[in-house]
Amino acid sequence: MAAPPLPPPIRSKQSEIWKAAMARLALLAVPVALLLSLSFLLLRPASPPLPFSRQQAASGPDRRRLLRVYVAELPRALNHGLLDLYWSLPAADSRIPASSDPDHPPPRPRAHSPYPDSPLIKQYSAEYWLLASLQPGSSSAPAVRVVADWRDADVVFVPFFATLSAEMELGWGAKGAFRRKEGNEDYRRQREVVDRVTAHPAWRRSGGRDHVFVLTDPVAMWHVRKEIAPAILLVVDFGGWYKLDSNSASSNVSHMIQHTQVSLLKDVIVPYTHLLPTMHLSENKDRPTLLYFKGAKHRHRGGLVREKLWDLMVNEPDVVMEEGYPNATGREQSIKGMRTSEFCLHPAGDTPTSCRLFDAVASLCIPVIVSDEIELPFEGMIDYTEFAIFVSVNNAMRPKWLTNYLRNVPRQQKDEFRRNMAHVQPIFEYDSIYPGRMASAAQDGAVNHIWKKIHQKLPMIQEAVTREKRKPDGTSIPLRCHCT
């Protein structure tokens, strides 16, 4: 029997309940639909990157493409011509005994003019290798593509051998003439480089921010540093720059603060060229000496720490502290000392770093770095704590603290440090052929890593250029610190 029909009030009430339920479902459907749409957007495959164009430069480089470099037009006399001039110099470097200068008299015959072997100059040879990597047919920098039009370039490389120019003035110029402008051939060359480069439309386009200068010698381009400060500077450390900034900061200009010329944000720390031959891990033998150091005891500025360390440790057992110069005799002593020592001391000198650090890596001697202000090449690409020991100046100044600490480093850790050092040795090689091997080390070498570091700077450079363009005439912007 069919159920009797519901009375009208009950039927009406059920209808109202049904309508209310449907309304709630409709309200719930909106967030559910939004969640499904969001899930689709998050889970769907990423769209392929857009092709790079000049207009996209401000948004940062496509990491998969090569760094595009334009080589500024400078006379040969300002780069390879300086090598010809160097090898034609009749006398030895006035700063070292003639018998210790490996370059004079120059050996004959020479098919071309190589970079000097003098240890005072060779350690700064990055300028030579970087320019060589941009020459036609070079394969030493696979991360770079040279372009013929500056408007197609990411950066403009300035091919001036600033270190060689400065060192020739210091070693062969009139005594005391380096700091003066009159009668200073190095200053004349600096002035010519700056005048030529800043007159080019490429400089005016960016205010010089995308130009690259190699200033590995702490005194390179000494007289014109303020004029090229916006550029990308390739330096071994910042030790030779802070004093200049401090002099500027001591004036009564309230908006000027220190360190406005150099910064890890725009500049690149590059390695010295090591002077000692590379020791491979298979050649490693017993190391009876705990700690080794060879160099000048008396230094200036941060080097005062070195003098105090010397006095603290010179009479310690298993510690060798030798004062000497890297001439032929000193070089052989350094090779023997570093290859027979567990640790090699690296205190600050006139500047926070020195070639000694890279000689230690080449010798598989674990670096002990005592410098609170040191900056190192390729950080972010390699981790120095995997093969070097860092000690604060305060701890190093405590009697016997350092030697006790080093004696307690486990053998297993020292072996691991040495294996890691062997792994990073090619990164500090400038020559395109790794010594002792037939294969090219271009991909792993110092030159290619420098270009990669410069590539990392492009987004910040483009941002700075874009910000500069929108400033109206007459705007006065205070100089700000670019410290990290």
XYZ file of C-alpha atoms in Angstrom:
484
model
C 0.000 0.000 0.000
C 1.395 3.412 -0.928
C 2.269 5.723 1.858
C -0.168 8.483 2.367
C 0.916 11.842 1.055
C 2.573 14.120 3.534
C 0.648 17.000 4.823
C 1.477 20.321 3.089
C 3.443 21.881 5.998
C 5.848 18.902 6.201
C 6.401 18.841 2.391
C 7.193 22.551 2.465
C 9.651 22.112 5.314
C 11.566 19.313 3.509
C 11.776 21.477 0.412
C 13.346 24.276 2.414
C 15.876 21.879 3.939
C 16.806 20.578 0.441
C 17.307 24.082 -0.914
C 19.515 25.032 2.060
C 21.665 21.926 1.557
C 22.164 22.704 -2.127
C 23.153 26.268 -1.274
C 25.803 24.992 1.124
C 27.137 22.658 -1.557
C 27.357 25.562 -4.009
C 29.345 27.586 -1.497
C 31.729 24.679 -0.904
C 32.187 24.168 -4.635
C 33.899 27.555 -5.028
C 36.945 26.876 -2.762
C 37.172 23.306 -4.069
C 37.369 24.617 -7.631
C 40.014 27.144 -6.580
C 42.068 24.429 -4.883
C 41.890 22.222 -7.967
C 42.989 25.109 -10.181
C 45.908 25.942 -7.876
C 46.962 22.282 -7.770
C 46.960 22.196 -11.562
C 49.168 25.273 -11.749
C 51.627 23.936 -9.182
C 51.858 20.428 -10.583
C 51.934 21.126 -14.295
C 55.360 21.051 -16.007
C 57.264 24.338 -16.072
C 57.195 26.190 -19.357
C 60.486 26.283 -21.299
C 62.674 29.395 -20.754
C 62.329 32.247 -23.169
C 65.204 32.843 -25.576
C 67.677 35.466 -24.387
C 67.655 38.895 -25.967
C 69.272 42.242 -25.257
C 66.018 43.481 -23.737
C 65.978 40.592 -21.258
C 69.435 41.351 -19.886
C 68.063 43.309 -16.944
C 66.237 40.221 -15.643
C 69.494 38.251 -15.318
C 71.423 35.866 -17.587
C 70.285 32.464 -18.692
C 72.720 30.253 -16.759
C 73.003 27.798 -19.642
C 74.493 30.277 -22.083
C 78.057 31.527 -22.358
C 79.270 34.815 -20.945
C 79.546 37.223 -23.874
C 82.713 39.320 -23.718
C 83.774 42.269 -25.833
C 87.498 43.076 -25.745
C 88.046 46.830 -25.590
C 90.271 48.266 -28.302
C 93.642 49.221 -26.861
C 97.029 49.513 -28.570
C 99.232 46.439 -28.357
C 101.749 48.571 -26.466
C 99.457 48.375 -23.435
C 99.423 44.575 -23.191
C 101.658 42.211 -25.194
C 103.830 45.141 -26.228
C 104.698 45.574 -22.550
C 106.103 42.040 -22.617
C 108.329 42.990 -25.535
C 109.465 46.040 -23.573
C 110.105 43.982 -20.447
C 112.325 41.490 -22.243
C 114.265 44.308 -23.864
C 115.238 45.860 -20.520
C 119.028 45.588 -20.257
C 119.348 45.477 -16.469
C 117.921 43.395 -13.645
C 115.122 44.416 -11.308
C 116.587 47.004 -8.924
C 114.656 45.518 -5.982
C 116.470 42.180 -6.022
C 120.080 41.137 -6.543
C 120.985 40.700 -10.196
C 122.056 37.125 -9.505
C 118.536 36.339 -8.224
C 116.623 37.717 -11.207
C 115.658 34.720 -13.399
C 114.760 36.949 -16.355
C 117.829 39.133 -16.911
C 119.771 38.711 -19.007
C 116.870 37.245 -20.999
C 117.442 33.704 -22.288
C 117.759 33.313 -26.037
C 116.274 32.475 -28.432
C 112.623 33.289 -27.706
C 109.925 32.640 -30.267
C 107.538 34.933 -28.403
C 107.426 37.100 -25.305
C 106.139 35.038 -22.359
C 105.042 36.436 -19.030
C 108.000 37.084 -16.677
C 109.362 34.327 -14.464
C 110.420 36.795 -11.787
C 108.540 35.756 -8.619
C 107.700 39.388 -7.889
C 105.680 39.535 -11.118
C 104.745 35.977 -12.077
C 102.458 35.592 -9.048
C 100.170 38.261 -10.578
C 99.972 36.751 -14.072
C 96.149 36.469 -14.212
C 96.045 39.421 -16.636
C 98.101 37.445 -19.168
C 96.037 34.244 -18.964
C 92.662 35.990 -19.058
C 93.555 37.904 -22.212
C 94.980 34.717 -23.736
C 91.626 32.989 -23.139
C 89.935 35.607 -25.358
C 92.299 35.229 -28.307
C 91.048 33.557 -31.533
C 91.350 29.784 -31.361
C 91.737 29.668 -27.581
C 90.041 26.801 -25.748
C 91.075 27.806 -22.217
C 87.733 29.408 -21.298
C 84.784 27.307 -22.491
C 82.398 29.481 -20.424
C 83.093 32.535 -22.615
C 82.129 33.703 -26.084
C 83.919 36.716 -27.566
C 81.617 39.077 -29.495
C 82.628 41.634 -32.128
C 80.020 44.251 -31.198
C 80.055 45.803 -27.735
C 76.267 46.149 -27.857
C 75.985 42.354 -27.845
C 78.288 41.937 -24.829
C 77.525 41.182 -21.202
C 80.871 42.612 -20.112
C 83.722 44.601 -21.652
C 87.207 43.280 -20.888
C 89.931 45.944 -20.680
C 93.157 44.291 -21.987
C 95.690 46.334 -20.029
C 98.569 44.549 -18.275
C 98.255 46.840 -15.252
C 100.452 44.700 -13.001
C 103.303 44.396 -15.476
C 103.140 48.152 -16.087
C 103.332 48.916 -12.358
C 106.077 46.390 -11.651
C 108.278 47.723 -14.452
C 107.996 51.209 -12.964
C 108.808 49.887 -9.486
C 111.754 47.768 -10.626
C 113.250 49.898 -13.391
C 111.877 53.420 -12.924
C 113.506 56.269 -11.077
C 113.648 55.777 -7.324
C 110.535 57.169 -5.638
C 108.857 57.999 -8.950
C 106.044 55.465 -8.672
C 103.811 57.558 -6.415
C 104.391 60.681 -8.472
C 102.723 61.394 -11.788
C 105.546 63.349 -13.385
C 108.085 61.153 -15.124
C 106.086 58.013 -14.283
C 105.634 55.795 -17.349
C 103.147 53.612 -15.515
C 100.946 56.627 -14.783
C 101.152 57.700 -18.428
C 99.864 54.268 -19.447
C 97.143 54.295 -16.790
C 95.978 57.679 -18.036
C 95.895 56.504 -21.648
C 93.848 53.419 -20.763
C 91.265 55.363 -18.754
C 90.938 58.129 -21.346
C 90.426 55.625 -24.177
C 87.986 53.382 -22.313
C 85.816 56.114 -20.784
C 85.475 57.889 -24.138
C 83.866 54.817 -25.715
C 80.041 54.570 -25.893
C 80.213 51.216 -24.090
C 81.398 53.019 -20.957
C 78.751 55.705 -21.264
C 76.053 53.026 -21.611
C 76.763 51.533 -18.189
C 78.907 54.075 -16.399
C 81.647 51.441 -16.530
C 79.775 48.962 -14.348
C 80.063 46.158 -16.916
C 83.783 46.715 -17.607
C 86.398 44.290 -16.281
C 89.836 45.425 -15.076
C 92.514 42.970 -13.880
C 94.264 44.559 -10.882
C 96.012 41.633 -9.218
C 99.008 43.636 -7.994
C 97.944 45.669 -4.926
C 99.407 48.796 -6.573
C 98.020 48.273 -10.094
C 96.387 51.419 -11.564
C 97.269 53.208 -8.341
C 96.568 56.735 -9.590
C 93.215 56.198 -11.324
C 91.376 53.830 -8.992
C 88.630 56.299 -8.162
C 87.823 56.700 -11.864
C 87.403 52.964 -12.483
C 85.803 52.093 -9.123
C 82.331 51.337 -10.618
C 83.807 48.556 -12.797
C 84.239 44.853 -12.028
C 87.694 44.659 -10.473
C 89.623 41.385 -10.404
C 91.826 41.580 -7.311
C 93.705 39.129 -5.091
C 92.197 40.736 -1.973
C 90.945 44.114 -0.724
C 93.987 44.865 1.437
C 95.388 47.579 -0.820
C 92.077 49.428 -1.162
C 90.758 50.093 2.323
C 93.465 52.614 3.115
C 92.401 54.750 0.149
C 88.761 54.578 1.218
C 89.699 55.448 4.763
C 91.509 58.565 3.576
C 88.373 59.625 1.726
C 86.190 58.827 4.708
C 88.285 60.956 7.054
C 87.256 64.104 5.203
C 84.349 66.256 6.345
C 81.959 64.828 3.751
C 79.264 63.336 5.980
C 77.709 61.077 3.349
C 81.004 59.352 2.462
C 81.745 56.085 4.249
C 84.456 53.478 3.826
C 84.839 50.702 1.258
C 82.935 52.376 -1.572
C 85.472 51.314 -4.217
C 85.621 47.541 -3.729
C 82.982 45.015 -2.760
C 82.246 41.311 -3.018
C 78.947 42.333 -4.608
C 80.593 43.565 -7.810
C 84.242 42.480 -7.716
C 85.929 39.079 -8.026
C 88.720 37.667 -5.858
C 91.169 35.755 -8.043
C 94.022 33.414 -7.053
C 97.692 34.240 -7.249
C 99.709 32.180 -9.714
C 101.548 29.667 -7.525
C 105.331 29.681 -7.853
C 106.103 26.131 -6.707
C 105.528 22.998 -8.817
C 102.414 20.935 -8.252
C 102.777 17.803 -6.155
C 100.323 15.010 -6.938
C 98.761 12.909 -4.206
C 100.605 9.785 -5.370
C 103.903 11.592 -4.652
C 103.019 12.413 -1.039
C 105.512 11.062 1.512
C 106.277 11.392 5.216
C 106.017 14.893 6.637
C 108.209 15.069 9.770
C 107.785 18.847 10.292
C 104.626 20.026 12.055
C 104.450 23.613 10.756
C 106.426 25.506 8.091
C 106.769 29.143 7.128
C 109.189 30.908 4.813
C 109.064 34.613 4.054
C 109.835 38.070 5.363
C 109.398 38.479 9.089
C 108.841 42.243 9.058
C 105.709 43.465 7.285
C 103.413 46.464 7.524
C 99.759 46.913 8.553
C 98.158 43.449 9.031
C 101.616 41.896 8.717
C 102.416 42.927 12.283
C 100.624 39.706 13.286
C 103.240 37.754 11.335
C 106.064 39.281 13.349
C 104.387 38.393 16.653
C 103.674 34.835 15.494
C 107.284 34.474 14.483
C 108.514 35.418 17.954
C 106.014 33.030 19.572
C 106.912 29.956 17.516
C 110.458 30.304 16.225
C 111.826 28.100 19.027
C 108.965 25.583 19.051
C 109.980 21.964 18.302
C 108.868 20.625 14.896
C 108.258 24.184 13.673
C 110.385 25.774 10.925
C 110.322 29.571 10.547
C 112.696 30.689 7.777
C 113.297 34.192 6.541
C 114.102 34.243 2.861
C 113.402 35.496 -0.611
C 111.920 33.360 -3.438
C 115.071 33.321 -5.546
C 116.475 30.086 -6.941
C 117.875 28.997 -3.563
C 114.807 30.103 -1.647
C 112.546 28.331 -4.104
C 114.272 24.985 -3.553
C 114.091 25.513 0.213
C 110.372 26.282 -0.033
C 109.699 23.177 -2.154
C 111.463 20.958 0.381
C 109.937 22.716 3.395
C 106.344 22.609 2.162
C 106.537 19.024 0.908
C 107.915 17.714 4.214
C 105.538 19.611 6.525
C 102.038 18.697 7.687
C 100.903 22.316 7.908
C 101.964 25.562 6.231
C 101.429 28.829 8.074
C 99.642 31.602 6.205
C 99.647 34.801 8.284
C 98.698 38.156 6.778
C 101.479 40.232 5.246
C 101.149 43.750 3.851
C 97.770 42.476 2.591
C 95.583 39.646 3.983
C 96.634 37.076 1.346
C 99.794 36.039 -0.457
C 101.011 33.592 -3.073
C 102.143 31.358 -0.199
C 98.614 29.971 0.238
C 98.506 28.620 -3.318
C 102.055 27.288 -3.079
C 100.872 25.324 -0.033
C 97.916 23.859 -1.950
C 100.234 22.923 -4.821
C 102.512 21.217 -2.261
C 99.644 19.407 -0.459
C 100.674 21.191 2.736
C 97.551 21.952 4.795
C 97.182 25.759 4.986
C 96.786 27.324 8.427
C 95.234 30.725 7.763
C 95.671 33.399 10.432
C 93.917 36.464 9.042
C 90.598 37.860 10.270
C 90.021 39.913 7.094
C 90.907 37.419 4.392
C 88.816 37.009 1.235
C 89.393 33.933 -0.928
C 88.868 33.044 -4.600
C 85.851 31.072 -5.808
C 84.001 30.877 -2.497
C 80.581 29.440 -3.167
C 82.201 27.123 -5.704
C 84.602 25.468 -3.259
C 84.632 25.131 0.532
C 88.024 26.014 2.020
C 87.175 24.420 5.357
C 87.489 21.039 3.617
C 91.252 21.471 3.125
C 92.426 24.443 5.225
C 92.383 25.418 8.910
C 91.259 28.905 9.928
C 92.524 30.382 13.196
C 91.529 33.721 14.696
C 94.277 36.221 15.406
C 93.345 36.236 19.104
C 93.815 32.473 19.432
C 97.010 32.462 17.379
C 98.515 35.085 19.721
C 98.107 32.827 22.758
C 101.441 31.114 23.603
C 101.553 27.483 22.414
C 97.857 27.507 21.504
C 98.408 27.034 17.771
C 101.007 24.267 17.968
C 98.972 22.362 20.560
C 95.898 22.640 18.360
C 97.727 21.353 15.268
C 99.299 18.437 17.140
C 95.803 17.253 18.068
C 94.444 17.167 14.507
C 93.750 13.463 13.830
C 95.704 11.654 11.124
C 92.466 10.684 9.391
C 91.438 14.334 9.112
C 94.845 15.351 7.745
C 94.636 12.646 5.096
C 91.172 13.818 4.136
C 92.360 17.435 3.909
C 95.135 16.317 1.579
C 92.772 14.337 -0.658
C 90.470 17.352 -0.879
C 93.436 19.588 -1.721
C 94.453 17.307 -4.548
C 90.906 17.580 -5.872
C 90.941 21.414 -5.968
C 94.512 21.867 -7.228
C 93.399 22.286 -10.892
C 91.059 25.135 -9.889
C 94.098 27.289 -9.073
C 95.953 26.541 -12.319
C 96.118 29.390 -14.841
C 97.955 27.576 -17.605
C 95.551 25.781 -19.965
C 97.592 22.581 -19.657
C 97.705 21.187 -16.153
C 101.360 20.498 -15.223
C 102.295 16.852 -15.447
C 99.200 15.820 -17.388
C 98.401 15.589 -21.063
C 94.740 16.602 -20.796
C 93.626 20.203 -20.815
C 92.354 21.578 -17.513
C 90.486 24.457 -19.118
C 87.108 23.404 -17.752
C 88.448 23.141 -14.201
C 91.114 25.846 -14.327
C 91.371 29.277 -12.722
C 90.560 31.225 -15.903
C 87.251 29.477 -16.468
C 86.272 29.827 -12.803
C 86.975 33.569 -12.959
C 84.682 33.971 -15.967
C 81.992 31.972 -14.170
C 82.313 34.249 -11.142
C 81.920 37.302 -13.368
C 78.856 35.687 -14.930
C 77.296 35.475 -11.466
C 77.578 39.267 -11.119
C 75.429 40.085 -14.168
C 72.023 40.444 -12.462
C 73.413 42.942 -9.938
C 75.292 44.835 -12.649
C 72.199 45.100 -14.829
C 70.148 46.279 -11.878
C 72.694 48.996 -11.068
C 72.766 50.157 -14.701
C 68.955 50.284 -14.879
C 68.694 52.225 -11.603
C 71.275 54.725 -12.811
C 69.353 55.393 -16.031
C 66.170 56.556 -14.304
C 67.872 59.215 -12.158
C 66.809 62.698 -13.324
C 69.403 65.354 -14.050
C 70.572 67.173 -10.957
C 69.839 64.279 -8.579
C 72.296 64.002 -5.715
C 72.528 60.478 -4.330
C 74.750 59.921 -1.256
C 77.575 57.419 -1.698
C 76.734 54.248 0.170
C 78.752 51.386 1.526
C 78.848 48.301 -0.716
C 80.188 46.040 2.002
C 78.890 42.533 2.465
